[in-house]
Amino acid sequence: MRTQARAVVIGGGVIGCSILYHLTKLGWSDVVLLERDELTSGSTWHAAANIHGLHDSANISRLQHYTMRLYDELESETGQSCGVFRPGSLYLAQTENREHQLKLQAAKAKLYGMNFHEISRDEAERLHPLVNFDGIRTIMWEPDGGNVDPSGVTNAYAVGARQRGAEINRFTPVIGTEQQPDGSWIVKTTKGDIHTEWVINAAGLWGREVAKLAGIEVPLQPTEHQYFVTETIAEIDAMDRRLPSVADRDGEYYLRQEGKGLLIGAYEKDMRFWAEDGTPLDFAHDLFPDDLERIEENMMRAIDRVPAVGTAGIKRVINGPMIWSPDSNVILGPVPELKNYFMCGGIIPGFSQSAGMGLMVAQWIIEGEMQYDMFPWDVARFGHWANNPDFVKAKVQDVYAHRFAIHFPNEERAAGRPLRTRPVYEMQKDMGAVFGLNYGWEHPLWFAKEPGTVDTNGFTRQNWWGPVGEECHMLRDRAGIIDISNFAKYRVKGAGAEDWLNAVFANTMPKTVGRSCLTPLIGVRGGIAGDATVTRVAEDEFYVISSGMAERYHKRFFDMVPLPEGTTFESLTDTMCGFNVAGPQSRELLQRLTNTSLGTEDFPFMRSQWIDIAGVRALALRVSFTGDLGWELHCAVEDQKRLYEALLDAGKEFGAGPVGGRALMSLRVEKGYGSWSREYSPEYWPQEVGLERLCKLDKDFLNKAAVEEVLAQEPREQLVLIHIDDAAVKASNADATGGEPIFRDGEGIGRVTSGTYGYTVGMSLALGYVKHGKASPGDCVEVMVLGQPHKGVILSEPPFDPKGEKLRA
Ligand SMILES: Cc1cc2nc3c(=O)[nH]c(=O)nc-3n(C[C@H](O)[C@H](O)[C@H](O)COP(=O)(O)OP(=O)(O)OC[C@H]3O[C@@H](n4cnc5c(N)ncnc54)[C@H](O)[C@@H]3O)c2cc1C
């Protein structure tokens, strides 16, 4: 066994082997995989191993397609069969919402050049004569869908990695991972130690235990999962071809041919956790006792759809373990608190995603960043707050039992909540707030007339659509009070604070106390990794406001630039709160509560002051994400309630009240403002988002060389604001929400990043990216709302306050 390696992968399941393969493919041959047993001896060996290309997320779809293509290459490259069958997959819609979901996916497939399209019932019956298509509204066809052999794929990755110089050690359990003073690692095994630059935890079912060896916790929980295989079915036996798989997700089961019978699996409501206190170390090629009663309801639905299942005997039942994260996406990425420790655990569709995941891991480790924005997979999307066993279990139960449910835009799931609340939570609840989950915090999305109201869900306009409009009008006509406590807040203090911030962010930091600047944070590939408002609050102190959900994600970037001696960086997110008071009467409203003059001359745009307001000390910043006249007030969490009460009380005279996050979304889109994770992402270059003038190339900052390189190139895409035709949205009763493809003259030219109704400008709006040179202001496009073409026009300027006169009033 080697004693030295650039990277050590722990775990020889399909994911560990794919990571090893991709590390070698990207040029690192000095890599080792350690497996405590045989390869595949976690969840991998017993998987049904179905493969699909389509996913609601465009980037995950791209990676699933890459995975499906790679299996063919892998076979020819290694000579090891992956056991790939591609008889195609049929996707069935029983409900209108499922129809919308599938049509949207078909539109995305067309944009990204993937094969997924609608077919007729006749054609479907020809493809799968055993399916009863009664009650099915829409049928989609994915010709590449199918399944693979789990051991074949895992071994093919292993062969491919070995051919490029990797070493694989089976029956070599890792028993310790120790970080060295220089940041490198000693990986301890029963057969000796390996000194390595990178540790990659791909220990699947044992991901939690292996993480603990490095002193970290990850929010993962295993469950049982079952499928069964029928005896030979005569009709299948008589066929000279393989039947397509059937994705009847409204029926909550999956079904495909296995041998000359059928394989049926289900994510049942009455699910079972496993290994709550830790995965047993002696578990390997083991299974649990069968418990088909638990999936009986799902089975009955499968029998209704494919009657042959009901008459066939059961040949084999597999009840095996799989391990879940709270949102069912992988937990992937360098752990921000440790140097060179990469986590990759909690993968559910391992066979649909293995290659894409291996590629992303290898890119991140070798090239410093992935080519795609994969925040939905990033370990940093969860903070330490998520390591709460009750929260994890409640979420896992919910995601398991709703595995095949449609996840609607704007959907908020109640499981495991509330987890983190601020002092005004109960007050907001009493005022009818409907909450969303933002990095663990409860955060008001909108205010219903009746306390206790919850969101209805769907692709069309829902119960919140009207009330959110009233909040927007209230703010634009009079004033509104928005809780912005979920922003991330940081204090940088000390003689070196300015230099450090200048070395981190692309813009030049304000020279004068009381001034603020907007600044991008540049990613390793030169894209927009973040945006922040930085305010100089004292000669040697700065207050930084950025995206709340990106706090742990941004920590990685902040840690790349060492703090000067004597300068401190502190997160104030948990200890400071904020309200944005905005609208034409916000000045009068706030002036009632403070002696500090808020007049145009005394308190201009982009300035800040510590003020006393309603007896509370608050940092007042004249910035506004609504695009309207307004101030942000940041105060200590202990003062939050007092300040909120005073603001609401003073607001009564003006007809002003609370406004939630959904209204803020509409207001900022009316003004054409981008938001992190939607318009701002490491995938987009500054000149594509309109932030290039904030990159000051006359100074040094993080990833400057990368941004110089991209700024020297033509933009690939351009952020545009589209007005979607009134008649079209009236007919569909739906606005864009994000992700919808944009077409022009039948050609896919872009996609929506944020969509909403602009209530105060009377327009259905979509912010999105279109390919450079493919469309300009005034041009007509088609936005695929609900997967159906909706005419739209690219606007030349934002419909609200295009000259910024109200903002600066
Ligand atoms: C019944 C069932 C059906 C499924 N069907 C499908 C499907 O149809 N399609 C699909 O895409 N996915 C399916 N899956 C999920 C799929 O199996 C997983 O996504 C995938 O196997 C996860 O692979 P992994 O490599 O992350 O983890 P694992 O397979 O659990 O591998 C982890 C490896 O790490 C090793 N290890 C652990 N600790 C140590 C240590 N200390 N030292 C060294 N090695 C260690 C283990 O021995 C193990 O081999 C199914 C799962 C189940 C249970």
Coordinates of N, CA, C and O and ligand atoms in Angstrom, one line a residue, residues 9-17 33-52 71 146-148 150 154 169 171-176 188-189 201-207 209-210 213 223-227 254 256 263 267 281 283-285 287-288 318-323 344-354 357, ligand 1:
V9 N -9.4 8.5 -1.2 CA -10.9 8.4 -1.2 C -11.3 7.3 -0.2 O -10.8 6.2 -0.3
I10 N -12.2 7.6 0.7 CA -12.6 6.6 1.7 C -14.0 6.1 1.2 O -15.0 6.8 1.2
G11 N -14.0 4.8 0.8 CA -15.3 4.2 0.4 C -15.2 3.7 -1.1 O -15.0 4.6 -2.0
G12 N -15.5 2.4 -1.3 CA -15.5 1.9 -2.6 C -16.9 1.5 -3.1 O -17.1 0.5 -3.7
G13 N -17.8 2.4 -2.9 CA -19.1 2.3 -3.5 C -19.1 2.9 -4.9 O -18.0 3.3 -5.3
V14 N -20.2 3.0 -5.5 CA -20.2 3.6 -6.9 C -19.7 5.0 -6.9 O -19.0 5.4 -7.8
I15 N -20.0 5.8 -5.8 CA -19.5 7.2 -5.8 C -18.0 7.3 -5.5 O -17.3 8.0 -6.2
G16 N -17.5 6.6 -4.5 CA -16.1 6.6 -4.3 C -15.3 6.3 -5.5 O -14.3 6.9 -5.9
C17 N -15.7 5.2 -6.2 CA -15.0 4.7 -7.4 C -15.1 5.7 -8.5 O -14.1 6.0 -9.2
L33 N -7.7 4.7 -3.1 CA -9.1 4.4 -2.6 C -8.9 3.4 -1.5 O -8.3 2.3 -1.7
L34 N -9.6 3.6 -0.4 CA -9.6 2.6 0.7 C -11.0 2.1 0.9 O -11.9 2.9 1.1
E35 N -11.2 0.8 0.9 CA -12.5 0.2 1.1 C -12.3 -0.8 2.2 O -11.4 -1.7 2.2
R36 N -13.2 -0.8 3.2 CA -13.1 -1.6 4.4 C -13.4 -3.1 4.1 O -13.1 -4.0 4.8
D37 N -14.2 -3.3 3.0 CA -14.7 -4.7 2.6 C -14.4 -4.9 1.2 O -13.5 -4.3 0.6
E38 N -15.3 -5.6 0.5 CA -15.3 -5.6 -1.0 C -15.8 -4.3 -1.5 O -16.6 -3.6 -0.9
L39 N -15.5 -4.0 -2.8 CA -16.1 -2.8 -3.4 C -17.6 -3.1 -3.5 O -18.0 -4.3 -3.5
T40 N -18.4 -2.1 -3.4 CA -19.9 -2.1 -3.5 C -20.6 -2.5 -2.2 O -21.8 -2.7 -2.2
S41 N -19.8 -2.7 -1.1 CA -20.5 -3.3 0.1 C -21.3 -2.4 1.0 O -21.5 -2.7 2.1
G42 N -21.8 -1.3 0.4 CA -22.7 -0.4 1.2 C -24.1 -0.5 0.6 O -24.7 -1.6 0.5
S43 N -24.6 0.6 0.1 CA -25.9 0.6 -0.6 C -25.8 0.1 -2.0 O -26.7 -0.2 -2.7
T44 N -24.5 0.2 -2.5 CA -24.3 0.0 -4.0 C -24.8 -1.3 -4.5 O -25.5 -1.4 -5.5
W45 N -24.4 -2.4 -3.9 CA -24.5 -3.7 -4.5 C -26.0 -4.1 -4.7 O -26.3 -4.8 -5.7
H46 N -26.9 -3.7 -3.9 CA -28.2 -4.2 -4.0 C -29.2 -3.2 -4.7 O -30.4 -3.4 -4.8
A47 N -28.6 -2.1 -5.3 CA -29.5 -1.0 -5.9 C -30.3 -1.5 -7.1 O -29.8 -2.4 -7.8
A48 N -31.4 -1.0 -7.3 CA -32.2 -1.3 -8.5 C -31.5 -0.7 -9.7 O -31.6 -1.2 -10.8
A49 N -30.7 0.4 -9.5 CA -29.8 1.0 -10.5 C -30.5 1.5 -11.7 O -30.0 1.3 -12.9
N50 N -31.7 2.0 -11.5 CA -32.4 2.7 -12.7 C -31.6 4.0 -13.0 O -31.1 4.6 -12.1
I51 N -31.6 4.4 -14.3 CA -31.0 5.7 -14.6 C -32.0 6.6 -15.4 O -32.7 6.1 -16.2
H52 N -31.9 7.8 -15.0 CA -32.8 8.8 -15.7 C -32.0 10.1 -15.9 O -31.1 10.4 -15.2
Y71 N -21.4 5.9 -19.2 CA -21.4 4.5 -19.0 C -21.0 3.7 -20.3 O -20.3 2.8 -20.2
G146 N -33.2 3.8 -18.6 CA -33.0 2.4 -18.4 C -32.4 2.0 -17.1 O -32.7 2.6 -16.1
N147 N -31.5 1.1 -17.1 CA -30.8 0.7 -15.8 C -29.4 0.1 -16.1 O -29.1 -0.2 -17.3
V148 N -28.7 0.0 -15.1 CA -27.3 -0.5 -15.2 C -27.1 -1.6 -14.2 O -27.9 -1.9 -13.3
P150 N -25.2 -2.5 -11.0 CA -24.4 -1.7 -10.0 C -23.0 -2.2 -9.8 O -22.1 -1.3 -9.7
T154 N -19.5 0.0 -10.9 CA -18.5 0.3 -9.8 C -17.1 -0.2 -10.2 O -16.1 0.5 -10.1
N169 N -7.3 -0.3 -2.4 CA -7.0 -1.2 -1.4 C -8.3 -1.7 -0.8 O -9.0 -0.9 -0.1
F171 N -10.6 -4.3 1.7 CA -10.4 -4.9 3.1 C -9.4 -4.1 3.9 O -8.6 -4.6 4.6
T172 N -9.5 -2.7 3.7 CA -8.6 -1.8 4.4 C -9.5 -0.7 5.1 O -9.6 0.4 4.5
P173 N -10.0 -1.0 6.2 CA -10.9 0.0 6.9 C -10.1 1.2 7.4 O -8.9 1.0 7.9
V174 N -10.6 2.4 7.2 CA -10.0 3.6 7.7 C -10.4 3.7 9.2 O -11.6 3.7 9.5
I175 N -9.5 3.9 10.1 CA -9.8 4.0 11.5 C -9.4 5.3 12.1 O -9.7 5.6 13.3
G176 N -8.9 6.2 11.3 CA -8.5 7.5 11.8 C -8.2 8.5 10.7 O -7.6 8.0 9.6
K188 N -5.4 6.9 8.8 CA -4.9 5.6 9.5 C -5.8 4.5 9.0 O -7.0 4.6 9.0
T189 N -5.2 3.4 8.7 CA -5.9 2.2 8.4 C -5.4 1.0 9.2 O -4.3 1.1 9.8
N201 N -14.4 11.9 1.9 CA -15.3 11.0 2.6 C -16.4 10.6 1.6 O -17.3 11.3 1.4
A202 N -16.3 9.3 1.1 CA -17.3 8.8 0.2 C -17.8 7.5 0.8 O -18.0 6.5 0.1
A203 N -17.9 7.5 2.2 CA -18.2 6.3 2.9 C -19.7 5.9 3.0 O -20.1 5.0 3.8
G204 N -20.5 6.5 2.2 CA -21.9 6.1 2.0 C -22.6 6.0 3.3 O -22.7 6.9 4.1
L205 N -23.1 4.7 3.6 CA -23.8 4.5 4.8 C -23.1 4.8 6.1 O -23.6 5.0 7.1
W206 N -21.7 4.8 6.0 CA -20.9 5.1 7.1 C -20.3 6.5 7.1 O -19.4 6.9 7.7
G207 N -20.9 7.4 6.2 CA -20.4 8.8 6.1 C -20.4 9.5 7.4 O -19.4 10.3 7.6
E209 N -19.9 8.2 10.4 CA -18.9 7.6 11.3 C -17.5 8.1 10.8 O -16.6 8.5 11.6
V210 N -17.3 8.1 9.5 CA -16.0 8.5 9.0 C -15.8 10.0 9.2 O -14.7 10.4 9.6
L213 N -14.5 10.8 12.6 CA -13.0 10.6 12.7 C -12.2 11.9 12.6 O -11.2 12.0 13.1
T223 N -32.2 5.0 6.0 CA -33.6 4.5 6.1 C -33.5 3.1 5.4 O -32.6 2.8 4.7
E224 N -34.6 2.3 5.6 CA -34.7 1.1 4.8 C -35.4 1.5 3.4 O -36.0 2.6 3.4
H225 N -35.2 0.7 2.4 CA -35.9 0.9 1.1 C -36.1 -0.4 0.5 O -35.1 -1.2 0.4
Q226 N -37.3 -0.6 -0.1 CA -37.6 -1.9 -0.7 C -38.0 -1.9 -2.1 O -38.7 -1.0 -2.6
Y227 N -37.6 -3.0 -2.8 CA -38.2 -3.3 -4.1 C -38.3 -4.8 -4.2 O -37.7 -5.5 -3.4
Y254 N -41.7 2.8 -8.7 CA -41.0 2.7 -10.0 C -41.1 1.3 -10.5 O -41.2 0.3 -9.7
R256 N -39.7 -1.5 -13.7 CA -38.9 -1.8 -14.9 C -38.8 -3.3 -15.1 O -39.1 -4.1 -14.2
L263 N -39.5 -5.4 -12.0 CA -39.0 -5.0 -10.7 C -39.8 -3.8 -10.3 O -40.0 -2.8 -11.1
Y267 N -41.4 4.2 -2.4 CA -41.0 5.0 -1.2 C -42.3 5.2 -0.5 O -43.1 6.1 -0.8
L281 N -20.6 -1.3 12.3 CA -19.4 -1.4 11.5 C -19.3 -2.8 10.9 O -18.5 -3.0 10.0
F283 N -21.7 -4.3 9.3 CA -22.7 -4.5 8.3 C -22.0 -4.4 6.9 O -21.2 -3.5 6.7
A284 N -22.3 -5.4 6.0 CA -21.6 -5.3 4.7 C -22.6 -5.7 3.6 O -23.5 -4.9 3.3
H285 N -22.5 -6.9 3.1 CA -23.4 -7.3 2.1 C -24.7 -7.8 2.7 O -25.1 -9.0 2.5
L287 N -28.9 -7.4 4.2 CA -30.2 -6.9 3.9 C -31.1 -7.0 5.2 O -30.7 -7.7 6.1
F288 N -32.2 -6.3 5.2 CA -33.2 -6.4 6.3 C -34.3 -7.4 5.9 O -34.4 -7.7 4.7
I318 N -35.9 -7.1 -2.0 CA -34.6 -6.5 -1.5 C -35.1 -5.4 -0.6 O -35.8 -4.5 -0.9
N319 N -34.7 -5.5 0.7 CA -35.0 -4.4 1.7 C -33.6 -4.0 2.2 O -33.0 -4.7 3.0
G320 N -33.1 -2.9 1.6 CA -31.7 -2.5 2.0 C -31.6 -1.1 2.5 O -32.6 -0.3 2.4
P321 N -30.5 -0.7 3.0 CA -30.4 0.7 3.5 C -29.8 1.7 2.5 O -29.0 1.3 1.6
M322 N -30.3 2.9 2.7 CA -29.7 4.0 1.9 C -29.7 5.2 2.9 O -30.4 5.2 3.9
I323 N -28.8 6.2 2.6 CA -28.6 7.3 3.6 C -29.0 8.6 3.0 O -28.6 8.9 1.9
C344 N -18.7 13.8 0.7 CA -19.6 13.5 -0.5 C -20.5 12.3 0.0 O -20.2 11.1 -0.1
G345 N -21.6 12.7 0.7 CA -22.5 11.6 1.2 C -24.0 12.0 1.1 O -24.4 13.1 0.9
G346 N -24.8 10.9 1.3 CA -26.2 11.1 1.2 C -26.8 11.1 -0.2 O -27.6 11.9 -0.5
I347 N -26.3 10.2 -1.0 CA -26.7 10.3 -2.4 C -27.8 9.3 -2.6 O -27.6 8.1 -2.4
I348 N -28.9 9.7 -3.2 CA -30.0 8.8 -3.4 C -30.0 8.2 -4.8 O -29.8 7.0 -5.0
P349 N -30.0 9.1 -5.9 CA -30.0 8.4 -7.2 C -28.5 8.3 -7.7 O -28.0 8.8 -8.6
G350 N -27.8 7.4 -6.9 CA -26.3 7.2 -7.2 C -26.0 6.8 -8.6 O -25.0 7.2 -9.1
F351 N -26.9 6.0 -9.2 CA -26.6 5.5 -10.6 C -26.9 6.5 -11.6 O -26.4 6.5 -12.7
S352 N -27.9 7.4 -11.3 CA -28.2 8.5 -12.3 C -27.1 9.6 -12.2 O -27.0 10.4 -13.1
Q353 N -26.5 9.7 -11.0 CA -25.6 10.9 -10.8 C -24.1 10.6 -10.6 O -23.3 11.5 -10.5
S354 N -23.8 9.3 -10.6 CA -22.4 8.9 -10.2 C -21.3 9.7 -11.0 O -20.4 10.3 -10.4
M357 N -21.3 13.5 -10.5 CA -20.8 13.8 -9.1 C -19.3 13.6 -9.0 O -18.6 14.5 -8.5
Ligands
LIG1 C1 -33.0 -0.9 -2.3 C2 -32.3 0.2 -3.0 C3 -32.6 0.5 -4.3 C4 -31.9 1.6 -5.0 N1 -32.2 1.9 -6.3 C5 -31.5 2.8 -6.9 C6 -31.8 3.1 -8.3 O1 -32.7 2.5 -8.9 N2 -31.1 4.1 -8.9 C7 -30.1 4.8 -8.3 O2 -29.5 5.7 -8.9 N3 -29.8 4.6 -7.0 C8 -30.5 3.6 -6.3 N4 -30.2 3.3 -5.0 C9 -29.3 4.2 -4.3 C10 -27.9 3.8 -4.6 O3 -27.7 2.5 -4.1 C11 -26.9 4.8 -3.8 O4 -27.2 6.1 -4.3 C12 -25.5 4.5 -4.0 O5 -25.2 3.1 -3.9 C13 -24.6 5.2 -3.0 O6 -23.3 4.9 -3.2 P1 -22.1 5.4 -2.3 O7 -20.9 5.0 -2.9 O8 -22.3 6.8 -1.9 O9 -22.3 4.6 -0.9 P2 -22.1 3.0 -0.5 O10 -22.6 2.1 -1.5 O11 -22.8 2.9 0.9 O12 -20.6 2.8 -0.4 C14 -19.8 3.3 0.7 C15 -18.6 2.4 0.8 O13 -17.7 2.9 1.8 C16 -17.2 1.9 2.5 N5 -16.7 2.3 3.8 C17 -17.5 2.8 4.8 N6 -16.7 3.1 5.9 C18 -15.4 2.9 5.6 C19 -14.2 3.0 6.3 N7 -14.1 3.4 7.5 N8 -13.1 2.6 5.6 C20 -13.1 2.2 4.3 N9 -14.2 2.0 3.6 C21 -15.4 2.4 4.2 C22 -18.3 0.8 2.6 O14 -17.8 -0.4 2.9 C23 -18.9 1.0 1.3 O15 -18.5 0.1 0.3 C24 -30.9 2.3 -4.3 C25 -30.6 2.0 -3.0 C26 -31.3 1.0 -2.3 C27 -31.0 0.8 -0.9

